[in-house]
CSV table of C-alpha atoms in Angstrom, one decimal:
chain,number,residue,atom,x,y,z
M,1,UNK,CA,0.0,0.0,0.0
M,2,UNK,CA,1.1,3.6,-0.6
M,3,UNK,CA,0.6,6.9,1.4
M,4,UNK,CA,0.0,9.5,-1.5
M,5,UNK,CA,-0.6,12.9,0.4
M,6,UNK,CA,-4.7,12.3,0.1
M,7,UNK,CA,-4.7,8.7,1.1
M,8,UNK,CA,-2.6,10.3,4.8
M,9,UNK,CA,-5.1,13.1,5.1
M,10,UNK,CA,-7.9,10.7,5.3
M,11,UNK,CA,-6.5,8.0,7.2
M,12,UNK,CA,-5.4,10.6,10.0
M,13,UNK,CA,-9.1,11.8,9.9
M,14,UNK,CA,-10.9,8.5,9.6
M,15,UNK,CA,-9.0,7.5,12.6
M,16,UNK,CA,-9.9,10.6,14.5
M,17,UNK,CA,-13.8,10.0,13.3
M,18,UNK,CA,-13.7,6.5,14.8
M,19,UNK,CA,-11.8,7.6,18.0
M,20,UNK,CA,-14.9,9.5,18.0
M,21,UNK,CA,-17.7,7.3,17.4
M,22,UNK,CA,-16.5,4.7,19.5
M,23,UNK,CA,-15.8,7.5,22.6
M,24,UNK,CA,-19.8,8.5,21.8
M,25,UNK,CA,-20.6,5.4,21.6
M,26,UNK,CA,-19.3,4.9,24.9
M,27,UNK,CA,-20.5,7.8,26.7
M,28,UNK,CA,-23.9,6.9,25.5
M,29,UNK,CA,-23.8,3.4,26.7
M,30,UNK,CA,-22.3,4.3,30.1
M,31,UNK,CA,-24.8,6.8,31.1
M,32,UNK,CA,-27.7,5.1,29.8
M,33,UNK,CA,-26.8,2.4,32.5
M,34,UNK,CA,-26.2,4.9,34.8
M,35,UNK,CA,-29.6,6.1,34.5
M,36,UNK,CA,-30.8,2.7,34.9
M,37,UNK,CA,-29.3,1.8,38.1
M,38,UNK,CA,-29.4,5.3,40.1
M,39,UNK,CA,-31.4,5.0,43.3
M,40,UNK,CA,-32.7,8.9,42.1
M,41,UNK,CA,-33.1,9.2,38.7
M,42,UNK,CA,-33.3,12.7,38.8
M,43,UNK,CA,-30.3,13.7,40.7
M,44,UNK,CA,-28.1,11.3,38.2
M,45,UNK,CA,-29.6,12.9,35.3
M,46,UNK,CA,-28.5,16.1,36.4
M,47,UNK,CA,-25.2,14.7,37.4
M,48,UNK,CA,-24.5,13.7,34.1
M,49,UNK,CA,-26.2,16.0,32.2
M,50,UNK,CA,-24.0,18.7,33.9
M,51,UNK,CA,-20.9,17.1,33.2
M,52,UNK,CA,-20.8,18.3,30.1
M,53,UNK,CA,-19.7,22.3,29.9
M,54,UNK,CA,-23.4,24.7,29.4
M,55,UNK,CA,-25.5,21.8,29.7
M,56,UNK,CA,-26.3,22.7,33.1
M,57,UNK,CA,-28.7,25.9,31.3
M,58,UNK,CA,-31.2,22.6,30.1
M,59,UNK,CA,-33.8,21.7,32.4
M,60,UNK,CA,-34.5,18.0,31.9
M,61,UNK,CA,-36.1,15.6,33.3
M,62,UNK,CA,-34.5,12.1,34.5
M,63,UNK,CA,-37.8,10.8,31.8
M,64,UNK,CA,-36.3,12.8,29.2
M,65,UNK,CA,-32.0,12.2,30.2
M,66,UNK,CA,-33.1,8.6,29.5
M,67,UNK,CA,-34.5,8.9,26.1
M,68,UNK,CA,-31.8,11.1,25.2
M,69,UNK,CA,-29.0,8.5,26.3
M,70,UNK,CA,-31.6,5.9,24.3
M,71,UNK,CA,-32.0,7.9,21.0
M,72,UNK,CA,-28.7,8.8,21.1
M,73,UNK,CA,-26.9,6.0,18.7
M,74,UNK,CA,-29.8,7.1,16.1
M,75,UNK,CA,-28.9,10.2,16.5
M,76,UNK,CA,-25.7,10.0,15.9
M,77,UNK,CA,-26.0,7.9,12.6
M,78,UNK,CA,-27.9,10.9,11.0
M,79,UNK,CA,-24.7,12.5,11.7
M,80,UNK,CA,-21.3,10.3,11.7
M,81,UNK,CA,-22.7,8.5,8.4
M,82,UNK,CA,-22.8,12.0,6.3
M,83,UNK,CA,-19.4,12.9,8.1
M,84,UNK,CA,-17.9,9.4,7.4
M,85,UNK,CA,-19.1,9.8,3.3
M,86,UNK,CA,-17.6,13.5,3.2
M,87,UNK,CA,-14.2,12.2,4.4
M,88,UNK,CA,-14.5,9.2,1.8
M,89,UNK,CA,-15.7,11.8,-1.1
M,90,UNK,CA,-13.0,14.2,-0.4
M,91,UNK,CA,-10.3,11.3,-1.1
M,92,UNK,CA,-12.0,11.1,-4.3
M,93,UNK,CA,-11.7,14.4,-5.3
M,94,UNK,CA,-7.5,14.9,-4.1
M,95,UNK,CA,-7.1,11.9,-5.9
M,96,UNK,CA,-8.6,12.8,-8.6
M,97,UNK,CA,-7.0,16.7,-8.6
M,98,UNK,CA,-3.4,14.5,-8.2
M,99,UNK,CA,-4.2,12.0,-11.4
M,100,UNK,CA,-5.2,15.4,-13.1
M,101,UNK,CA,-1.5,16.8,-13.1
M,102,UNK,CA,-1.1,13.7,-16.0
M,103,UNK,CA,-2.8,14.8,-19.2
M,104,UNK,CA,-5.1,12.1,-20.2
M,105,UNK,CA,-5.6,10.0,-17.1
M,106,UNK,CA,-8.6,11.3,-15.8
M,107,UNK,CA,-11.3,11.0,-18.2
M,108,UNK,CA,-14.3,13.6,-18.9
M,109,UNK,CA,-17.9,13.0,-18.1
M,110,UNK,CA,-19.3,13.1,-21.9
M,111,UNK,CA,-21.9,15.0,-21.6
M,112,UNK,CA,-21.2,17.8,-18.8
M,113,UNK,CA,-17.3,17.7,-18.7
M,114,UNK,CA,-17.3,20.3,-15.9
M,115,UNK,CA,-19.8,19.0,-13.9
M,116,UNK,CA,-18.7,16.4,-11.1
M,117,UNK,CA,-21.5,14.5,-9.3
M,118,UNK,CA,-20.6,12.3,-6.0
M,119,UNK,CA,-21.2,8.7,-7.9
M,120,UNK,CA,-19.5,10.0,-11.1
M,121,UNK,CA,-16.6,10.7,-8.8
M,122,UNK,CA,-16.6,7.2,-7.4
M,123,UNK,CA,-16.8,5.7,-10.6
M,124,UNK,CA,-13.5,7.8,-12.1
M,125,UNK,CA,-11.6,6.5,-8.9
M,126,UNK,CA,-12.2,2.8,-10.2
M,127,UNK,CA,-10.1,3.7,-13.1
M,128,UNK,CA,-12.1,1.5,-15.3
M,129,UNK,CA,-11.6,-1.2,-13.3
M,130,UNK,CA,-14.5,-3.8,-12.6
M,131,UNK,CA,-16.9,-3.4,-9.4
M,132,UNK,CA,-16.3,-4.6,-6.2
M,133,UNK,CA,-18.6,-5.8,-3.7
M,134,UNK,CA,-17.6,-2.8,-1.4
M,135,UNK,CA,-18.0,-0.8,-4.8
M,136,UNK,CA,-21.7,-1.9,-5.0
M,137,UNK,CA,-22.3,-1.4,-1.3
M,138,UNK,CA,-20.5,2.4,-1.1
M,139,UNK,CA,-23.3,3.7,-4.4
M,140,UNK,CA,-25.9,2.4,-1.3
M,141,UNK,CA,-24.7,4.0,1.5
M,142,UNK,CA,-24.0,7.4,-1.2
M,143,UNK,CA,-28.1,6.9,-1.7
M,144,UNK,CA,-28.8,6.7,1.8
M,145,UNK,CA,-26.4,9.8,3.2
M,146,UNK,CA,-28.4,11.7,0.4
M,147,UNK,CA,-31.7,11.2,2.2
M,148,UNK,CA,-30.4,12.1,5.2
M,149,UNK,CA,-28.7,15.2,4.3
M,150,UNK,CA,-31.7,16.3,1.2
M,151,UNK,CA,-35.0,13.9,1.8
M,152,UNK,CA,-35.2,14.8,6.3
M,153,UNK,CA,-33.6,11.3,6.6
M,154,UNK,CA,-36.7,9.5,5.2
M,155,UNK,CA,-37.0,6.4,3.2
M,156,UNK,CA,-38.0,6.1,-0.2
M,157,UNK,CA,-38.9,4.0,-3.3
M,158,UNK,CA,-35.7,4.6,-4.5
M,159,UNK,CA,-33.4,3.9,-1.7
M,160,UNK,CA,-35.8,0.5,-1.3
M,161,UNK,CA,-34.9,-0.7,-4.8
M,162,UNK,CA,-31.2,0.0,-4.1
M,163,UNK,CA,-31.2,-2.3,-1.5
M,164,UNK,CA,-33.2,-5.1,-3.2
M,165,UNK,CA,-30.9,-4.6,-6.2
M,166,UNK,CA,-27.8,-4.9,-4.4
M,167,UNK,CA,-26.1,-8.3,-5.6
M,168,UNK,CA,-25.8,-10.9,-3.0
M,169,UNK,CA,-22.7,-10.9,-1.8
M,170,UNK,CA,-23.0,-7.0,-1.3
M,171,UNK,CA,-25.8,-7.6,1.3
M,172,UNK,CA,-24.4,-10.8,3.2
M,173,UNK,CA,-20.8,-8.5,3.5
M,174,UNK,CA,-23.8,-5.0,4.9
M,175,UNK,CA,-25.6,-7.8,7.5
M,176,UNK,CA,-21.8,-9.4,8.4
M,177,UNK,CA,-20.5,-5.8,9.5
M,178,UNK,CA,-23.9,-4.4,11.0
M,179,UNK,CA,-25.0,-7.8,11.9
M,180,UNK,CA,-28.5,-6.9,10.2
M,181,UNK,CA,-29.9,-5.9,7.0
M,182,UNK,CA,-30.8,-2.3,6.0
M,183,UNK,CA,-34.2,-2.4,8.0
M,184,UNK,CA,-37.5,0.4,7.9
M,185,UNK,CA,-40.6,0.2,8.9
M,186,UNK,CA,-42.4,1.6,5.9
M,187,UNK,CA,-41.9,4.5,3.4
M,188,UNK,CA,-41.3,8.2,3.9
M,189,UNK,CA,-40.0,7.1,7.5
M,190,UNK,CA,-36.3,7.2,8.6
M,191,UNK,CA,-34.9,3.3,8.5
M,192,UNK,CA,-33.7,1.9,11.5
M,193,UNK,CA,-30.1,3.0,12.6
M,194,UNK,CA,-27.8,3.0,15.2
M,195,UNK,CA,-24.1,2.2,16.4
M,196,UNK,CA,-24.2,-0.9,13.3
M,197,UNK,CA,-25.1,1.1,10.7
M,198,UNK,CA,-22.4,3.5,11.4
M,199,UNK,CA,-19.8,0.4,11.8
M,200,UNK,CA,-20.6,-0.7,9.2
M,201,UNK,CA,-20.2,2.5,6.8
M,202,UNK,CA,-16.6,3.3,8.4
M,203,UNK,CA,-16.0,0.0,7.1
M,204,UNK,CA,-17.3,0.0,3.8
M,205,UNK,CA,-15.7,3.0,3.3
M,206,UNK,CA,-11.9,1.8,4.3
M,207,UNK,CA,-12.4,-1.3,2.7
M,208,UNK,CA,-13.2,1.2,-0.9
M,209,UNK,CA,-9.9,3.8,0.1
M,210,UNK,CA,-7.6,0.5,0.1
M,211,UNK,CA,-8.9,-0.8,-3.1
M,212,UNK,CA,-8.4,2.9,-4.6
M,213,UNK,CA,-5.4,3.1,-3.2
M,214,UNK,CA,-4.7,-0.7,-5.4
M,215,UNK,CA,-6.1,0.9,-8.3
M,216,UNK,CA,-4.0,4.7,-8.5
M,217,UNK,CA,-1.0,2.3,-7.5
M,218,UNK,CA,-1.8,0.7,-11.2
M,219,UNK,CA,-2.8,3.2,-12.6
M,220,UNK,CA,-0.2,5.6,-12.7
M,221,UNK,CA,3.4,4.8,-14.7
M,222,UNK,CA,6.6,4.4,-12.5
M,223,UNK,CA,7.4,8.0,-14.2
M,224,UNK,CA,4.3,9.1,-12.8
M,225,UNK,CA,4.9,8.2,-9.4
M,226,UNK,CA,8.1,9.6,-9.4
M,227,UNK,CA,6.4,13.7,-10.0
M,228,UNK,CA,3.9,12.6,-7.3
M,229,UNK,CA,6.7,11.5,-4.8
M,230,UNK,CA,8.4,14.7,-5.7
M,231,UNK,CA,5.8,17.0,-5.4
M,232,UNK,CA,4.9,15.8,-2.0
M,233,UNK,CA,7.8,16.2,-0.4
M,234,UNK,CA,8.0,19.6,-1.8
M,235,UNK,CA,4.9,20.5,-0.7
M,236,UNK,CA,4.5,18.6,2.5
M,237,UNK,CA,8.4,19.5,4.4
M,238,UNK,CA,9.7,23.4,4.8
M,239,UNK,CA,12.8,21.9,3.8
M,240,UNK,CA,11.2,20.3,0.2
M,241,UNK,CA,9.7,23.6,-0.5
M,242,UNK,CA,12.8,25.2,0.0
M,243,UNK,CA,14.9,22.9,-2.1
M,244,UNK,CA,12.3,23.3,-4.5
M,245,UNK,CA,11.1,26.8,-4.5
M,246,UNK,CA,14.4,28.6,-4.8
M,247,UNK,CA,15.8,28.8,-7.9
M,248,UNK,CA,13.8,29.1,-11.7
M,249,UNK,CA,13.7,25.4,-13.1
M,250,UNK,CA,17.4,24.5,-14.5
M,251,UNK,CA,19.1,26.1,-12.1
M,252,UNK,CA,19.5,26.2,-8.6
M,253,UNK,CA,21.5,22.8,-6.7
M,254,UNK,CA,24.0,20.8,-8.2
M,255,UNK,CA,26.4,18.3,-7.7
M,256,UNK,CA,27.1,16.8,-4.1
M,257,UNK,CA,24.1,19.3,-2.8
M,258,UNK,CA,21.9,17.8,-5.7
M,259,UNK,CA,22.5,14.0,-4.4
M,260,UNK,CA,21.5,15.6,-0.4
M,261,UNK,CA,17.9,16.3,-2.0
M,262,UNK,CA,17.4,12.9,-3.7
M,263,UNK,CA,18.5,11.0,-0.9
M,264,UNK,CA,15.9,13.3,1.4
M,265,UNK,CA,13.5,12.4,-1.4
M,266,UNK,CA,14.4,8.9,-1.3
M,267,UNK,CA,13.6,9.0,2.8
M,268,UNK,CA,9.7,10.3,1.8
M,269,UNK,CA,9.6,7.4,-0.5
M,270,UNK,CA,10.7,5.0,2.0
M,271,UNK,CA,8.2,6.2,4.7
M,272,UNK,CA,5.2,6.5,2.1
M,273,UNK,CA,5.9,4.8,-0.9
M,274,UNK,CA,7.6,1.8,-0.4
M,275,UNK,CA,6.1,-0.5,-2.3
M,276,UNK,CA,6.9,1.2,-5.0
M,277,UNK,CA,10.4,0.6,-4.1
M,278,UNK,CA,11.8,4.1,-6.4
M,279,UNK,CA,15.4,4.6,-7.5
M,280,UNK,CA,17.6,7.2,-7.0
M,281,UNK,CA,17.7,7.9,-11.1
M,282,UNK,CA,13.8,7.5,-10.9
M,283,UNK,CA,13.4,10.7,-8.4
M,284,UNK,CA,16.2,12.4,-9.8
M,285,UNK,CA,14.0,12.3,-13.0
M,286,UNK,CA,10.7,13.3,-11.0
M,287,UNK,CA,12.3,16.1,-9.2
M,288,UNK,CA,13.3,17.4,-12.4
M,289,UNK,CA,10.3,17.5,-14.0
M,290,UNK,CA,7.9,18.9,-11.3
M,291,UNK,CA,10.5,22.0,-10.9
């Protein structure tokens, strides 16, 4: 696997959404059987409800503490499984910004070539590459963030039919990580969600950055990957950008000073891109031609 500068910025960030969750997840949990087991119900509620900075302006009720702690993994899926997708679509789009340095690798939607929609975006990423099961199951949960964030979280015909559509294997690997299947009660009501649901989609959605990850690996040439090293080590260190930044193209570093920059460029490779496993001549040649 390789660390491109994109692939780093979302891993650092899906970590720090799951840290997260599971801490919510947690709290939730803890205080609902807190609640549970007080001797006064009312004094706990306040006790926790106050333990929490400005939370001490609400006036609640031990009868309403409880159905917040209750409604809170619901709650939460309306909002970590939007957050989860944005992190996932913004990989797409700084991948897709870093293929676009290479004339020719990113192909044009057809019909509106300046228009990027959330799916079409997904599907450039595949690089023409066949779908995947967690390909399949990533278009569903893209459906279903959409009627959270456009249709006020409600089900409809259309989100139905995606699930029944979804080929086998796609559901059995959905009820494997949630340990259900997508569930509602009935149309043009939210579906049933909770801590699983959101599992499950911070799954899904690593599973689909490693296979990405596969597919840029193939995608680019070793030429390619050379420029990309080069240009993120110039434009992740104070030290690249200097190195890079000072002199016009041409110009600039030399000789024993020259080999000092490709062996610090050969360090970022190491660290991020060693599967790639890059010689010095191949980011000598990358430096060169992203200067």
């Amino acid at each position: 696997m390789i660390q491109y500068h994109a692939f780093r910025t979302w891993q650092a960030m899906q970590k720090r959404s799951n840290n997260s969750i599971l801490a919510l997840s947690v709290g939730a949990n803890h205080a609902r059987r807190e609640m549970g087991q007080a001797s006064n119900p009312e004094v706990k509620a306040r006790m926790l409800l106050n333990a929490v900075p400005l939370t001490e302006r609400l006036d609640v009720t031990a009868a309403k503490a409880t159905k917040i702690f209750e409604s809170a993994a619901t709650d939460m899926a309306f909002l970590a499984i939007p957050q989860v997708m944005a992190l996932h679509i913004e990989l797409c789009v700084q991948t897709i910004v870093e293929c676009q340095h290479f004339p020719g690798r990113i192909k044009r939607h057809k019909k509106e070539p300046g228009w990027w929609g959330v799916s079409l975006l997904h599907k450039t990423v595949r690089f023409g590459e066949h779908e995947t099961t967690v390909d399949h199951l990533l278009d569903f949960i893209l459906m279903l963030r959409n009627r959270m964030m456009h249709g006020a979280g409600k089900v409809d015909s259309d989100l139905v039919q995606a699930w029944k559509n979804l080929p086998r294997a796609a559901k059995a690997r959905w009820e494997s990580l949630a340990g259900r299947p997508f569930t509602y009660t009935k149309v043009d009501m939210p579906p049933t969600l909770g801590w699983p649901e959101i599992m499950a989609t911070l799954a899904v959605t690593k599973e689909s950055a490693y296979e990405m990850n596969g597919r840029v690996q193939r995608a680019l040439t070793r030429a390619q990957w050379a420029e990309v090293i080069a240009r993120d080590y110039r434009d992740s260190t104070t030290v690249g950008r200097r190195r890079f930044n000072a002199a016009p193209a041409g110009h600039g570093v030399t000789g024993p000073e020259l080999d000092r920059v490709v062996q610090r460029l050969q360090g970022h490779a190491l660290t991020y891109y060693s599967d790639l496993a890059m010689t010095p001549a191949e980011l000598r040649a990358g430096r060169d031609a992203v200067r």
